[in-house]
mmCIF file of C-alpha atoms and ligand atoms in Angstrom:
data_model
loop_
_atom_site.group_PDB
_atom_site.id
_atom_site.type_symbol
_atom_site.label_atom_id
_atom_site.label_comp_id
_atom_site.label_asym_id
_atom_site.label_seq_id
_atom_site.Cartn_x
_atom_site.Cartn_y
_atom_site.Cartn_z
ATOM 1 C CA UNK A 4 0.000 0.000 0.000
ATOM 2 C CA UNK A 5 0.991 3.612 -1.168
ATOM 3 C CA UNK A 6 1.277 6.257 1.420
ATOM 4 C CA UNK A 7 -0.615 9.326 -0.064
ATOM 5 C CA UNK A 8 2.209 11.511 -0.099
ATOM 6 C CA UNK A 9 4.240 9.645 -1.716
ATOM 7 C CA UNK A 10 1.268 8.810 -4.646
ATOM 8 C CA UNK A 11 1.072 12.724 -4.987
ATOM 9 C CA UNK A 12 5.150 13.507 -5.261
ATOM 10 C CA UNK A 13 5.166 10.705 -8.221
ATOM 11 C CA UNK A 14 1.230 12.650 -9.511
ATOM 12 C CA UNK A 15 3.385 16.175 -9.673
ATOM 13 C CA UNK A 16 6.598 14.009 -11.242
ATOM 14 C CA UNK A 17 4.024 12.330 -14.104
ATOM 15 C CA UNK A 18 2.319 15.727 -14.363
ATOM 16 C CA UNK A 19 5.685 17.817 -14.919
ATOM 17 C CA UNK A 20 7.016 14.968 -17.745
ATOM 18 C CA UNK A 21 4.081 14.838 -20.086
ATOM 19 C CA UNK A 22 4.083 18.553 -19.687
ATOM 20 C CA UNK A 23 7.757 18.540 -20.980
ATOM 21 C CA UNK A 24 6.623 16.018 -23.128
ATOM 22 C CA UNK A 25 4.542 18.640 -24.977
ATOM 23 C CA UNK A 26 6.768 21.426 -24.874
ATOM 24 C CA UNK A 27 9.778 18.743 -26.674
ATOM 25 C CA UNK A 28 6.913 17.523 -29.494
ATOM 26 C CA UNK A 29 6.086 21.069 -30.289
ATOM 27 C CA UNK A 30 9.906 21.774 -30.293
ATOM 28 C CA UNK A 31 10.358 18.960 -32.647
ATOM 29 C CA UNK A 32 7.453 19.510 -34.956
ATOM 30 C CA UNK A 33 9.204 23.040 -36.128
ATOM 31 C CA UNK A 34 11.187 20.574 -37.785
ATOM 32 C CA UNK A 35 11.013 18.033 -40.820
ATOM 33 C CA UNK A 36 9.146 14.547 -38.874
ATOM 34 C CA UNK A 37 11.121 11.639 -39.230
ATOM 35 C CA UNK A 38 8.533 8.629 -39.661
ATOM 36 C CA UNK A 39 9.480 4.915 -40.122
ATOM 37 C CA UNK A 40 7.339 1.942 -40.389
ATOM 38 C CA UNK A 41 7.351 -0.744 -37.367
ATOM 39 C CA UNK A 42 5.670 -3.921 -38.851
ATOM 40 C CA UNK A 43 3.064 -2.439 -41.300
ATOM 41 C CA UNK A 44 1.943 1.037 -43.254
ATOM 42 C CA UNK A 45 -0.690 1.359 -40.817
ATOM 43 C CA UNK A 46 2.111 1.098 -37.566
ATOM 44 C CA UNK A 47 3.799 4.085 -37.516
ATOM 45 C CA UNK A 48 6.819 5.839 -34.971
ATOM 46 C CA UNK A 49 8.177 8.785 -35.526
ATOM 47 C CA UNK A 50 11.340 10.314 -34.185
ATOM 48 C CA UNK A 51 9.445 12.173 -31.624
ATOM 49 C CA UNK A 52 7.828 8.834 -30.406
ATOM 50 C CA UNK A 53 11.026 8.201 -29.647
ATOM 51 C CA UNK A 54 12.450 11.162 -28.565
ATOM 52 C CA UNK A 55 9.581 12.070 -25.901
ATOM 53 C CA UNK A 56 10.213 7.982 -24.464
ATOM 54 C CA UNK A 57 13.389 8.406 -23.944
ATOM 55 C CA UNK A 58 13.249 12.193 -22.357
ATOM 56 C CA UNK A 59 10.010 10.837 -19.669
ATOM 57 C CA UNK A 60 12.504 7.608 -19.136
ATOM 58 C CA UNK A 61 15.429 9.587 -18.131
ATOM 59 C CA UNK A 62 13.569 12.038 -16.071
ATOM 60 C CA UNK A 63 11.961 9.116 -14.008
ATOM 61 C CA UNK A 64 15.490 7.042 -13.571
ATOM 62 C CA UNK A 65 17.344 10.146 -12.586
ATOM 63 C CA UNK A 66 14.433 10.565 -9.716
ATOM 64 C CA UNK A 67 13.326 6.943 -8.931
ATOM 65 C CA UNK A 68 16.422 4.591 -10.132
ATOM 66 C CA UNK A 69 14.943 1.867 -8.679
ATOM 67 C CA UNK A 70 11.573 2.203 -10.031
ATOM 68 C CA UNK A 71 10.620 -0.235 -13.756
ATOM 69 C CA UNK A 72 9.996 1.360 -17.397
ATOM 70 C CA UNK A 73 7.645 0.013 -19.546
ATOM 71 C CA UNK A 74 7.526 1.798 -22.958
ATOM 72 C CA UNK A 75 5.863 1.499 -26.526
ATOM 73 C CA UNK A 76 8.836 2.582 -27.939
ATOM 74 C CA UNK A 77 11.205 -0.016 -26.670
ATOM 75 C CA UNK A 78 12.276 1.027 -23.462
ATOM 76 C CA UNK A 79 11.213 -2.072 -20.947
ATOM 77 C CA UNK A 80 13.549 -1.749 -17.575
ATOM 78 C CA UNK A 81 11.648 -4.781 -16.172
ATOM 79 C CA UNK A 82 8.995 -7.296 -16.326
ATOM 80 C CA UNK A 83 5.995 -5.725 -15.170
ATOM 81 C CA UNK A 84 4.491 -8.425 -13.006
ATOM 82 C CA UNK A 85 7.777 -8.727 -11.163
ATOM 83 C CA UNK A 86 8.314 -5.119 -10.130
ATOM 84 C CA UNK A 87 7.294 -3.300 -7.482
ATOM 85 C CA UNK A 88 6.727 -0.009 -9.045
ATOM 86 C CA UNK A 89 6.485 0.923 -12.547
ATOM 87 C CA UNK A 90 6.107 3.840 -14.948
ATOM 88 C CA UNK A 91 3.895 3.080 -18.156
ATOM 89 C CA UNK A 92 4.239 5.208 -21.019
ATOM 90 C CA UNK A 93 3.203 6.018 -24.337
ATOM 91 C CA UNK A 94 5.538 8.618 -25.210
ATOM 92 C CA UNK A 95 2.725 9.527 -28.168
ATOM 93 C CA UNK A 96 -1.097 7.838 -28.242
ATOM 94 C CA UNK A 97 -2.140 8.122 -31.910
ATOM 95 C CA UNK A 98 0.806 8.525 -33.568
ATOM 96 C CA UNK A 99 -1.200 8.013 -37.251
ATOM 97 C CA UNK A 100 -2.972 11.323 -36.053
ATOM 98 C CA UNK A 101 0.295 12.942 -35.304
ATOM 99 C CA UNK A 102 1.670 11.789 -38.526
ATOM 100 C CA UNK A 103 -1.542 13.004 -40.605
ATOM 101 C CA UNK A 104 -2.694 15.791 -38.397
ATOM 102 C CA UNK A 105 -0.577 17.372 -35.792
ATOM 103 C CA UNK A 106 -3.978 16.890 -33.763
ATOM 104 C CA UNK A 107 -5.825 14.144 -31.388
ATOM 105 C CA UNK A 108 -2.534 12.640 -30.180
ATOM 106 C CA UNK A 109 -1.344 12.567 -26.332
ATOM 107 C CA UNK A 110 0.800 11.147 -23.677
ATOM 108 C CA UNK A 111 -0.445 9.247 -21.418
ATOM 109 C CA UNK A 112 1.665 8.159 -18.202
ATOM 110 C CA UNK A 113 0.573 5.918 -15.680
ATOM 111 C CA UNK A 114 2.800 4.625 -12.273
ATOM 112 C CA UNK A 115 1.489 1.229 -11.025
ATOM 113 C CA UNK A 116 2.887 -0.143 -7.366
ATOM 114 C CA UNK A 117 2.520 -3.619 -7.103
ATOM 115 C CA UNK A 118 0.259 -4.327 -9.580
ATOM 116 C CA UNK A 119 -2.147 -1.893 -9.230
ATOM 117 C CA UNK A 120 -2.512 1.579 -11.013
ATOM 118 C CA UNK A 121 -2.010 4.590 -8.313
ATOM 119 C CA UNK A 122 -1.555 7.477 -10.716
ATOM 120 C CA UNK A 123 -2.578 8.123 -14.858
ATOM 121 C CA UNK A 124 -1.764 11.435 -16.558
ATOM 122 C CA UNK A 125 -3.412 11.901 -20.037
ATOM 123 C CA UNK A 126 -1.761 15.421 -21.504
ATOM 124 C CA UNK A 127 -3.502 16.870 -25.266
ATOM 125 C CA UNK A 128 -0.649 19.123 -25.681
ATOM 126 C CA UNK A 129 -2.499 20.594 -28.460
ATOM 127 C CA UNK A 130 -5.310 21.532 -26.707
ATOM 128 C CA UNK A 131 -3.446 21.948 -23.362
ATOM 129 C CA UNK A 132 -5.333 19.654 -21.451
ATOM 130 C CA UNK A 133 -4.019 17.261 -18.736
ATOM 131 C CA UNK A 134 -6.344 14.743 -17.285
ATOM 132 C CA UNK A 135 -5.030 13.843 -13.972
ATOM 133 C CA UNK A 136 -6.322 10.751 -11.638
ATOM 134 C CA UNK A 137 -4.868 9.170 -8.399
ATOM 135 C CA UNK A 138 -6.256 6.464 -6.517
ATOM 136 C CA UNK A 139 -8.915 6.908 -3.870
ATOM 137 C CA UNK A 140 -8.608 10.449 -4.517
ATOM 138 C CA UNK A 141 -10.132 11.291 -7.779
ATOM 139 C CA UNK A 142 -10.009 12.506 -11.642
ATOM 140 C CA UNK A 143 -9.672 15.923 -12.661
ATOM 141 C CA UNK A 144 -9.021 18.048 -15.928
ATOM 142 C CA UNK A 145 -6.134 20.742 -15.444
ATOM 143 C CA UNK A 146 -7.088 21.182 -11.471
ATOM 144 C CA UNK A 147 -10.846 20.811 -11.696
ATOM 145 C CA UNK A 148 -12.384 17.829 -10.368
ATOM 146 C CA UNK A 149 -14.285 15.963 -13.008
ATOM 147 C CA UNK A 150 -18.598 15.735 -12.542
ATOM 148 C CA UNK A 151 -19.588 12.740 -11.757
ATOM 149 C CA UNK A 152 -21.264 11.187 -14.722
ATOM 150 C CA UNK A 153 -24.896 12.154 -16.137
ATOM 151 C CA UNK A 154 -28.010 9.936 -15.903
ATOM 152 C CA UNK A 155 -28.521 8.947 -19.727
ATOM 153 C CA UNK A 156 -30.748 6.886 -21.654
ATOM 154 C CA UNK A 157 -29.041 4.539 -24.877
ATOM 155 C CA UNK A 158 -30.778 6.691 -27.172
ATOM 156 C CA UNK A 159 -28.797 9.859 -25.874
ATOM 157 C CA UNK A 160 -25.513 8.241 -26.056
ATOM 158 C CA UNK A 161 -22.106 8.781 -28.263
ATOM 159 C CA UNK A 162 -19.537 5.985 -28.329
ATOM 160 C CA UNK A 163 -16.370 5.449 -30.219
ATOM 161 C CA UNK A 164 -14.758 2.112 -31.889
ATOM 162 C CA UNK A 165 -13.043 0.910 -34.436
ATOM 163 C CA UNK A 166 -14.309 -2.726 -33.925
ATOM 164 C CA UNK A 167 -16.535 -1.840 -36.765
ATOM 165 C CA UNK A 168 -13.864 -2.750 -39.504
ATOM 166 C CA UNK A 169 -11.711 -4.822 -37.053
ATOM 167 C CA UNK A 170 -10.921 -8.390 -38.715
ATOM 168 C CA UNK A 171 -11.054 -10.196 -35.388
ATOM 169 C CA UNK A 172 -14.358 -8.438 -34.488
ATOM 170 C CA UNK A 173 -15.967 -9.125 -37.739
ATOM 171 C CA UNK A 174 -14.879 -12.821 -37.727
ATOM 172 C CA UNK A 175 -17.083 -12.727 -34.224
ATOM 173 C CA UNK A 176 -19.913 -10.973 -35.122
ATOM 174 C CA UNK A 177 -18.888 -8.563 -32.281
ATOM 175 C CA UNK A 178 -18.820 -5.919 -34.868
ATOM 176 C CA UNK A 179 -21.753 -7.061 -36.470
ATOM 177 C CA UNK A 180 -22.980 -6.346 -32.846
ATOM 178 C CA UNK A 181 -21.259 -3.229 -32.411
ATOM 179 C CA UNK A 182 -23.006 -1.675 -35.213
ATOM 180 C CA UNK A 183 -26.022 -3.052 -33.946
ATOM 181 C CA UNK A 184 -25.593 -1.194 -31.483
ATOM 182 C CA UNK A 185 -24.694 2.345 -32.954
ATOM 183 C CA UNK A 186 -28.254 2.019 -34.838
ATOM 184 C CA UNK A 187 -29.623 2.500 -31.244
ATOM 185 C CA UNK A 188 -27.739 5.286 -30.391
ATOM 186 C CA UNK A 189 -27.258 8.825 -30.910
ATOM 187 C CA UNK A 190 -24.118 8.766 -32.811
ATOM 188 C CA UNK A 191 -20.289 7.144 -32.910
ATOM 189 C CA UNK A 192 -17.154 8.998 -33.679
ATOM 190 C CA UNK A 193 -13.475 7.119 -34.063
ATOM 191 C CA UNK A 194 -10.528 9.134 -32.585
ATOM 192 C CA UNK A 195 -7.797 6.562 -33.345
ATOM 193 C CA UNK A 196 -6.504 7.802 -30.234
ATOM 194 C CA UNK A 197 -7.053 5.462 -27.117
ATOM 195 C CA UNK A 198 -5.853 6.776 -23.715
ATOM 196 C CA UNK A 199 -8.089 10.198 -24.953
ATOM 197 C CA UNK A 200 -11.103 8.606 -25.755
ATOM 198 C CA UNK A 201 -10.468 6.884 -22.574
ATOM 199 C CA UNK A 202 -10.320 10.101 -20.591
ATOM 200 C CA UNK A 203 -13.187 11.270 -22.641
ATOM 201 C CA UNK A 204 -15.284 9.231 -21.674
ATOM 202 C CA UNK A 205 -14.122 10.152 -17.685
ATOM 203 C CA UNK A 206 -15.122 13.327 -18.840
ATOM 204 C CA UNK A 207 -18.380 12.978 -19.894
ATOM 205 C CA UNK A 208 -18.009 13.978 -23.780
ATOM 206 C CA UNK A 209 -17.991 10.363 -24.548
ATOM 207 C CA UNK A 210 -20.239 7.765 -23.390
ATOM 208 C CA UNK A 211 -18.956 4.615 -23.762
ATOM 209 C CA UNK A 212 -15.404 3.251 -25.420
ATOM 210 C CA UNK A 213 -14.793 -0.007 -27.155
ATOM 211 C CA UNK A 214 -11.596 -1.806 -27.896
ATOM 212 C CA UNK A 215 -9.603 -5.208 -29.061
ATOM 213 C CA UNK A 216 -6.371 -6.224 -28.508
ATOM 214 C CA UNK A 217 -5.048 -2.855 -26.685
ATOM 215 C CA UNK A 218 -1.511 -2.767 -25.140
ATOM 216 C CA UNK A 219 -1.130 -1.104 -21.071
ATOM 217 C CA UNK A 220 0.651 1.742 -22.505
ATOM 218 C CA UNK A 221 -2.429 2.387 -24.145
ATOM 219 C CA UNK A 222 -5.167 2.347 -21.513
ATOM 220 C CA UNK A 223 -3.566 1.972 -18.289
ATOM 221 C CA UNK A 224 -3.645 6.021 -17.178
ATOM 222 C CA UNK A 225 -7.379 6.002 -18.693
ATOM 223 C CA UNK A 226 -8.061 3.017 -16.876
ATOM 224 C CA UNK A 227 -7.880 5.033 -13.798
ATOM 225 C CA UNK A 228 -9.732 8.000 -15.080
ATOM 226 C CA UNK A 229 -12.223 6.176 -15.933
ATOM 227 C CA UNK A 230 -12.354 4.339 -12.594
ATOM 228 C CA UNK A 231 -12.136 7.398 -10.502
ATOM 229 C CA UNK A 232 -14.687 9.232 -13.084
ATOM 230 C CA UNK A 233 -17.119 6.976 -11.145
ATOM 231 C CA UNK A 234 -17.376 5.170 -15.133
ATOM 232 C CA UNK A 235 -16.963 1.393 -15.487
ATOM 233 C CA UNK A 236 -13.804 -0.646 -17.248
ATOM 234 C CA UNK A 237 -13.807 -3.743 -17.823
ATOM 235 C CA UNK A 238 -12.515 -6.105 -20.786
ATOM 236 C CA UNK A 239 -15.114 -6.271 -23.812
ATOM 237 C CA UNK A 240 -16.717 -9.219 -22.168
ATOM 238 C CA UNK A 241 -17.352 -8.020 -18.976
ATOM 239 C CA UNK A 242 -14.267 -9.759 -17.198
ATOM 240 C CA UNK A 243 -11.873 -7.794 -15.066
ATOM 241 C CA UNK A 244 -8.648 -6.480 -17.019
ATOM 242 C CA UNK A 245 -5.353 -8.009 -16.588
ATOM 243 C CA UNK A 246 -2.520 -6.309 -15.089
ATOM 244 C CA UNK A 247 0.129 -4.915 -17.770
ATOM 245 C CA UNK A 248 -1.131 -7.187 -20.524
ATOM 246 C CA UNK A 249 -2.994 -6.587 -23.783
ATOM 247 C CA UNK A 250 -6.408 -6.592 -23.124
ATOM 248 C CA UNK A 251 -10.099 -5.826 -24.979
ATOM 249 C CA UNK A 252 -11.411 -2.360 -23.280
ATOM 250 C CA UNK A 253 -15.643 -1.329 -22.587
ATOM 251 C CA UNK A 254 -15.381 1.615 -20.813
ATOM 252 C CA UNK A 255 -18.772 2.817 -20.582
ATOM 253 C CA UNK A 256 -21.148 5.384 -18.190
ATOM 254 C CA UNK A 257 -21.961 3.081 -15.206
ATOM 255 C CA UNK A 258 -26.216 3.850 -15.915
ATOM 256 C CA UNK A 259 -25.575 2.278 -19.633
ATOM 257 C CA UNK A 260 -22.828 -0.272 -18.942
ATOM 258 C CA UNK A 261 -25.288 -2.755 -18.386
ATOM 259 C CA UNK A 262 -27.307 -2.709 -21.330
ATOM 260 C CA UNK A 263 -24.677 -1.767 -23.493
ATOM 261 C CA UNK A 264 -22.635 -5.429 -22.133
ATOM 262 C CA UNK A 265 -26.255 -7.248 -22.771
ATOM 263 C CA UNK A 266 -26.066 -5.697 -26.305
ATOM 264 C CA UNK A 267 -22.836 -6.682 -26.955
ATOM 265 C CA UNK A 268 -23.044 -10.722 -25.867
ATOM 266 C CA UNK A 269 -26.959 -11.397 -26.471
ATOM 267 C CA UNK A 270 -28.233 -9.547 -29.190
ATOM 268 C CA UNK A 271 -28.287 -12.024 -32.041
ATOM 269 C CA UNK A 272 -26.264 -11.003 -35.096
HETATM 270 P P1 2AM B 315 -0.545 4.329 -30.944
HETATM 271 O O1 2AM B 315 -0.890 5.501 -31.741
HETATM 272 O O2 2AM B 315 0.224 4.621 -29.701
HETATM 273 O O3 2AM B 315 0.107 3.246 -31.737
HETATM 274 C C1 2AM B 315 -5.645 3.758 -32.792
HETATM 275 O O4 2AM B 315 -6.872 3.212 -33.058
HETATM 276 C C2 2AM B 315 -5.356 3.521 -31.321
HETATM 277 O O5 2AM B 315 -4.973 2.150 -31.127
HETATM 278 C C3 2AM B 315 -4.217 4.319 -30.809
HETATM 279 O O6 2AM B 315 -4.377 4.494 -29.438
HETATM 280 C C4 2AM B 315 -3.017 3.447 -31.150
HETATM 281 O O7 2AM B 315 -1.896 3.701 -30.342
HETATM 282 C C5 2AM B 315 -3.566 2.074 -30.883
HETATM 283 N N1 2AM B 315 -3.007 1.072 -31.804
HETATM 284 C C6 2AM B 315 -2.251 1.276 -32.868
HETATM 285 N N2 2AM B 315 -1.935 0.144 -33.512
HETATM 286 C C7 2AM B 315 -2.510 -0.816 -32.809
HETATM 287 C C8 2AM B 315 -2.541 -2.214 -32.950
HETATM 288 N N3 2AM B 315 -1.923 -2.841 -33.954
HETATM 289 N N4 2AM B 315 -3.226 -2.919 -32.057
HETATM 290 C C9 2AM B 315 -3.838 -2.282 -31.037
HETATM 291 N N5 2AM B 315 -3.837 -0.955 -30.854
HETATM 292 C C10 2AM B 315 -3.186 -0.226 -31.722
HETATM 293 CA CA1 CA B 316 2.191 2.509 -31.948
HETATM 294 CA CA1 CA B 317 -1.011 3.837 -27.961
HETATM 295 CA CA1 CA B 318 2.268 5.290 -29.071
#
């Protein structure tokens, strides 16, 4: 168990990177973007991917040498199940969007003490927002305590996926399902950009969140936004999510997660 204090010097630490995380991207994006293919066209990194990992990784060592890394990008100090404290980081979320766009990319930092999640930061350095959650304490955007989340009806809601055109989900009839689904609703957006829609959905301006085969780095600080949102996150079929393994994400309002799970599993397709 974390003492508080110490859970709130690592917050201000995890703050203070991803906001030097911002200031390096926008530093680097003056210049020409170096951007290389990992195993696919549709798998990007980009020198700034890598760049930001290894600026949050030495920050963290140089404070906390004794604490693990886990990184997209390559840097893994340690094996997460093994460790007693470690930083996860993706040094950019929606790197396709930073590629295309300059816009709807973040960092997202989490620090997890045996095996559980204590602390998430998820920074828009575009839009200069920093969503902010620690354990038992709460979820806020830049200093202001999220609102709890709104009584709503499936008709009113907004979700965002990309299960619709996902291979594995259409071999299930899960997106069959999903789309199912979005006929009931009041509309669906995709973001390509997970640990945001994840704190978007913390924040109210999103509903509900579904996701295959998505990597800690990508949902581990939203995890806990959502979580401390008062929202509920599970896997997509309603089983609890594995520590610092790739998991399927539903991260929905708790007065539609219900109905929204029954849709998903019963609802022939
Ligand atoms: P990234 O930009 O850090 O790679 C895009 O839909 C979202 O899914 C982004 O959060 C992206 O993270 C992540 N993502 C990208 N490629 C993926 C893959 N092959 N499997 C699972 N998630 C992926
Ligand atoms: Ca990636
Ligand atoms: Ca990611
Ligand atoms: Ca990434």
């Amino acid at each position: 168990m974390q003492t508080s204090n110490q859970t709130q010097e690592w917050g201000a630490f995890a703050k203070q990177c991803a906001q030097d995380a911002g200031e390096l991207i926008e530093r680097m994006l003056a210049g020409p973007l170096e951007v290389m293919y990992k195993s696919s066209a549709s798998d990007l990194v980009t020198s700034v991917d890598r760049a930001v990992e290894q600026l949050i990784t030495d920050a963290i060592l140089q404070a906390y040498p004794d604490h693990g890394i886990l990184g997209e990008e390559g840097i893994v100090t340690c094996n997460p199940a093994e460790f007693d404290t470690v930083w996860i980081i993706d040094p950019i979320d929606g790197t396709t969007n930073f590629v295309h766009q300059q816009l709807n990319y973040c960092v997202s930092i989490a620090v997890c003490h045996q095996g559980v999640c204590e602390l998430g930061v998820v920074y828009d350095p575009t839009r200069n927002e920093l969503f902010y959650a620690e354990r038992g304490v709460g979820a806020f955007l830049n200093e202001a305590r999220l609102a709890p989340p709104r009584t709503i009806k499936m008709h009113e809601m907004i979700f965002s996926t990309s299960l619709f055109w996902n291979r594995r989900a259409m071999q299930s009839g899960l997106s069959e399902r999903a789309q199912r689904l979005a006929q009931r609703v009041r509309g669906t957006r995709v973001y390509g950009v997970a640990a945001l829609e994840l704190a978007y959905v913390a924040a109210g301006r999103l509903d509900a969140y579904l996701s295959l085969g998505l990597n800690p780095w990508d949902y581990a600080a939203g995890r806990l936004l959502i979580e401390e949102a008062g929202s509920i996150i599970t896997q997509i079929d309603g089983t609890d999510i594995p520590f610092a393994a790739r998991s399927s994400i539903l991260a929905v309002n708790p007065y539609l997660y219900k109905s929204v799970l029954e849709f998903l599993e019963t609802r022939p397709v």
